Amino acid sequence: MFSVNTLFFSCRHTSSLATYVRKKMLYMKHRNKKNVCIIYGQEASKVADLKTSPTITFNLKREDGTWFGYREVEKLASLSGIHLRTGCFCNPGACAKYLGLSHSDLVSNFEAGHVCWDDNDVIKGKPTGAVRISFGYISTYQDAEV
């Protein structure tokens, strides 16, 4: 059974890892100075706060401004032994909000054949989901460097 101190230190540890990775992701730039990572649900001004969630939801952009599809990221990560989640995480409303998808975008995506768990990760130049990484009490800074 976990004590209150164990839970406190576990939360502090996972928040610290996530804060470390968020900062690294925010500072990643292409040669043209454009961001590589777009992080959702976390204000950049609050990244230093160690009370942040140990979960980071994001998408990646190419240097030309087009999106890497989340399925592409998932497949490449799995080749390196990295486990992550992709898609809308069973929350299509929040997904649409953070991705900036309008009602007509959602209808158009559905008409194009997009459903949960498919490979249609970018439709008409917009992502249809995101990538999510999470840290647990057993995660290390070495894991965060991968």
mmCIF file of C-alpha atoms in Angstrom:
data_model
loop_
_atom_site.group_PDB
_atom_site.id
_atom_site.type_symbol
_atom_site.label_atom_id
_atom_site.label_comp_id
_atom_site.label_asym_id
_atom_site.label_seq_id
_atom_site.Cartn_x
_atom_site.Cartn_y
_atom_site.Cartn_z
ATOM 1 C CA MET A 1 0.000 0.000 0.000
ATOM 2 C CA PHE A 2 1.261 3.467 -0.865
ATOM 3 C CA SER A 3 1.666 6.123 1.789
ATOM 4 C CA VAL A 4 0.730 9.760 1.280
ATOM 5 C CA ASN A 5 4.436 10.625 1.017
ATOM 6 C CA THR A 6 4.949 7.973 -1.670
ATOM 7 C CA LEU A 7 2.061 9.372 -3.719
ATOM 8 C CA PHE A 8 3.313 12.932 -3.242
ATOM 9 C CA PHE A 9 6.815 12.086 -4.429
ATOM 10 C CA SER A 10 5.447 9.990 -7.296
ATOM 11 C CA CYS A 11 3.304 12.921 -8.497
ATOM 12 C CA ARG A 12 6.204 15.314 -8.106
ATOM 13 C CA HIS A 13 8.515 12.973 -10.030
ATOM 14 C CA THR A 14 6.119 12.431 -12.953
ATOM 15 C CA SER A 15 5.268 16.144 -13.143
ATOM 16 C CA SER A 16 8.967 16.963 -13.168
ATOM 17 C CA LEU A 17 9.592 14.546 -16.041
ATOM 18 C CA ALA A 18 6.679 15.939 -18.038
ATOM 19 C CA THR A 19 7.779 19.526 -17.395
ATOM 20 C CA TYR A 20 11.298 18.658 -18.556
ATOM 21 C CA VAL A 21 10.001 17.085 -21.786
ATOM 22 C CA ARG A 22 7.467 19.875 -22.451
ATOM 23 C CA LYS A 23 10.239 22.465 -22.215
ATOM 24 C CA LYS A 24 12.459 20.482 -24.574
ATOM 25 C CA MET A 25 9.573 20.100 -27.019
ATOM 26 C CA LEU A 26 8.734 23.813 -26.932
ATOM 27 C CA TYR A 27 12.350 24.726 -27.711
ATOM 28 C CA MET A 28 12.616 22.377 -30.703
ATOM 29 C CA LYS A 29 12.756 24.454 -33.878
ATOM 30 C CA HIS A 30 13.299 23.771 -37.544
ATOM 31 C CA ARG A 31 16.064 25.602 -39.406
ATOM 32 C CA ASN A 32 13.479 28.217 -40.414
ATOM 33 C CA LYS A 33 12.798 28.860 -36.666
ATOM 34 C CA LYS A 34 9.270 27.384 -36.811
ATOM 35 C CA ASN A 35 8.120 25.072 -34.026
ATOM 36 C CA VAL A 36 8.451 21.316 -34.458
ATOM 37 C CA CYS A 37 5.985 20.484 -31.670
ATOM 38 C CA ILE A 38 2.510 21.823 -31.070
ATOM 39 C CA ILE A 39 1.466 20.953 -27.514
ATOM 40 C CA TYR A 40 -2.228 20.897 -26.629
ATOM 41 C CA GLY A 41 -3.980 21.655 -23.374
ATOM 42 C CA GLN A 42 -1.035 23.213 -21.588
ATOM 43 C CA GLU A 43 -0.349 26.924 -21.570
ATOM 44 C CA ALA A 44 3.310 27.620 -22.260
ATOM 45 C CA SER A 45 3.398 30.025 -19.303
ATOM 46 C CA LYS A 46 2.470 27.162 -16.941
ATOM 47 C CA VAL A 47 5.071 24.675 -18.191
ATOM 48 C CA ALA A 48 7.421 25.437 -15.291
ATOM 49 C CA ASP A 49 4.696 24.589 -12.767
ATOM 50 C CA LEU A 50 5.476 21.211 -11.228
ATOM 51 C CA LYS A 51 1.743 20.631 -10.695
ATOM 52 C CA THR A 52 1.269 19.890 -14.390
ATOM 53 C CA SER A 53 -0.067 16.603 -15.669
ATOM 54 C CA PRO A 54 2.382 13.775 -16.416
ATOM 55 C CA THR A 55 0.677 13.468 -19.817
ATOM 56 C CA ILE A 56 1.667 15.469 -22.915
ATOM 57 C CA THR A 57 -0.569 15.632 -25.985
ATOM 58 C CA PHE A 58 0.983 17.036 -29.140
ATOM 59 C CA ASN A 59 1.439 16.936 -32.899
ATOM 60 C CA LEU A 60 4.570 17.434 -34.975
ATOM 61 C CA LYS A 61 5.079 19.726 -37.943
ATOM 62 C CA ARG A 62 7.482 19.418 -40.824
ATOM 63 C CA GLU A 63 9.722 22.320 -41.786
ATOM 64 C CA ASP A 64 7.332 23.263 -44.618
ATOM 65 C CA GLY A 65 4.471 23.607 -42.103
ATOM 66 C CA THR A 66 2.647 20.405 -43.011
ATOM 67 C CA TRP A 67 1.750 17.924 -40.308
ATOM 68 C CA PHE A 68 3.321 14.592 -39.557
ATOM 69 C CA GLY A 69 0.423 12.196 -39.164
ATOM 70 C CA TYR A 70 -0.010 10.777 -35.688
ATOM 71 C CA ARG A 71 -0.042 7.227 -37.086
ATOM 72 C CA GLU A 72 3.291 7.928 -38.791
ATOM 73 C CA VAL A 73 4.724 9.116 -35.468
ATOM 74 C CA GLU A 74 3.283 6.063 -33.693
ATOM 75 C CA LYS A 75 4.783 3.635 -36.204
ATOM 76 C CA LEU A 76 8.224 5.256 -36.100
ATOM 77 C CA ALA A 77 8.168 5.371 -32.285
ATOM 78 C CA SER A 78 7.271 1.689 -32.072
ATOM 79 C CA LEU A 79 10.308 0.836 -34.214
ATOM 80 C CA SER A 80 12.417 2.479 -31.492
ATOM 81 C CA GLY A 81 10.617 0.693 -28.668
ATOM 82 C CA ILE A 82 8.738 3.819 -27.580
ATOM 83 C CA HIS A 83 5.172 3.285 -26.426
ATOM 84 C CA LEU A 84 2.683 6.093 -26.893
ATOM 85 C CA ARG A 85 -0.994 6.632 -27.664
ATOM 86 C CA THR A 86 -2.470 8.278 -30.717
ATOM 87 C CA GLY A 87 -5.831 9.435 -32.002
ATOM 88 C CA CYS A 88 -8.523 11.341 -30.117
ATOM 89 C CA PHE A 89 -8.270 9.297 -26.892
ATOM 90 C CA CYS A 90 -12.027 8.604 -26.751
ATOM 91 C CA ASN A 91 -12.750 12.323 -26.439
ATOM 92 C CA PRO A 92 -13.736 13.649 -29.877
ATOM 93 C CA GLY A 93 -15.098 16.932 -28.490
ATOM 94 C CA ALA A 94 -11.832 17.934 -26.825
ATOM 95 C CA CYS A 95 -9.914 16.610 -29.813
ATOM 96 C CA ALA A 96 -11.880 18.819 -32.210
ATOM 97 C CA LYS A 97 -11.489 21.812 -29.892
ATOM 98 C CA TYR A 98 -7.707 21.584 -29.547
ATOM 99 C CA LEU A 99 -7.138 20.719 -33.210
ATOM 100 C CA GLY A 100 -9.363 23.599 -34.300
ATOM 101 C CA LEU A 101 -11.707 21.317 -36.257
ATOM 102 C CA SER A 102 -15.071 22.832 -37.108
ATOM 103 C CA HIS A 103 -18.336 20.917 -37.320
ATOM 104 C CA SER A 104 -18.002 20.927 -41.113
ATOM 105 C CA ASP A 105 -14.444 19.541 -40.795
ATOM 106 C CA LEU A 106 -15.764 16.671 -38.677
ATOM 107 C CA VAL A 107 -18.561 15.920 -41.146
ATOM 108 C CA SER A 108 -16.126 16.128 -44.064
ATOM 109 C CA ASN A 109 -13.684 13.793 -42.297
ATOM 110 C CA PHE A 110 -16.461 11.284 -41.642
ATOM 111 C CA GLU A 111 -17.582 11.496 -45.276
ATOM 112 C CA ALA A 112 -13.947 10.892 -46.316
ATOM 113 C CA GLY A 113 -14.110 7.618 -44.364
ATOM 114 C CA HIS A 114 -12.358 8.681 -41.151
ATOM 115 C CA VAL A 115 -13.316 6.670 -38.081
ATOM 116 C CA CYS A 116 -11.540 5.940 -34.823
ATOM 117 C CA TRP A 117 -8.490 3.677 -35.161
ATOM 118 C CA ASP A 118 -7.986 4.213 -38.898
ATOM 119 C CA ASP A 119 -4.888 5.523 -40.673
ATOM 120 C CA ASN A 120 -6.520 8.773 -41.886
ATOM 121 C CA ASP A 121 -4.420 10.948 -39.611
ATOM 122 C CA VAL A 122 -4.284 14.062 -41.816
ATOM 123 C CA ILE A 123 -7.232 15.082 -43.995
ATOM 124 C CA LYS A 124 -7.235 18.243 -46.120
ATOM 125 C CA GLY A 125 -4.029 19.370 -44.431
ATOM 126 C CA LYS A 126 -5.380 19.115 -40.865
ATOM 127 C CA PRO A 127 -4.609 16.456 -38.250
ATOM 128 C CA THR A 128 -7.521 14.273 -37.161
ATOM 129 C CA GLY A 129 -5.926 13.337 -33.829
ATOM 130 C CA ALA A 130 -2.766 13.726 -31.801
ATOM 131 C CA VAL A 131 0.073 11.894 -30.064
ATOM 132 C CA ARG A 132 0.100 11.399 -26.298
ATOM 133 C CA ILE A 133 2.958 10.432 -24.019
ATOM 134 C CA SER A 134 2.569 9.701 -20.325
ATOM 135 C CA PHE A 135 5.009 9.260 -17.484
ATOM 136 C CA GLY A 136 4.539 6.956 -14.514
ATOM 137 C CA TYR A 137 6.314 6.565 -11.200
ATOM 138 C CA ILE A 138 8.778 4.112 -12.736
ATOM 139 C CA SER A 139 9.687 6.460 -15.648
ATOM 140 C CA THR A 140 13.173 7.943 -15.614
ATOM 141 C CA TYR A 141 14.957 10.932 -17.113
ATOM 142 C CA GLN A 142 16.678 8.445 -19.397
ATOM 143 C CA ASP A 143 13.222 7.506 -20.713
ATOM 144 C CA ALA A 144 12.497 11.206 -21.245
ATOM 145 C CA GLU A 145 15.667 11.627 -23.319
ATOM 146 C CA VAL A 146 14.587 8.997 -25.840
#
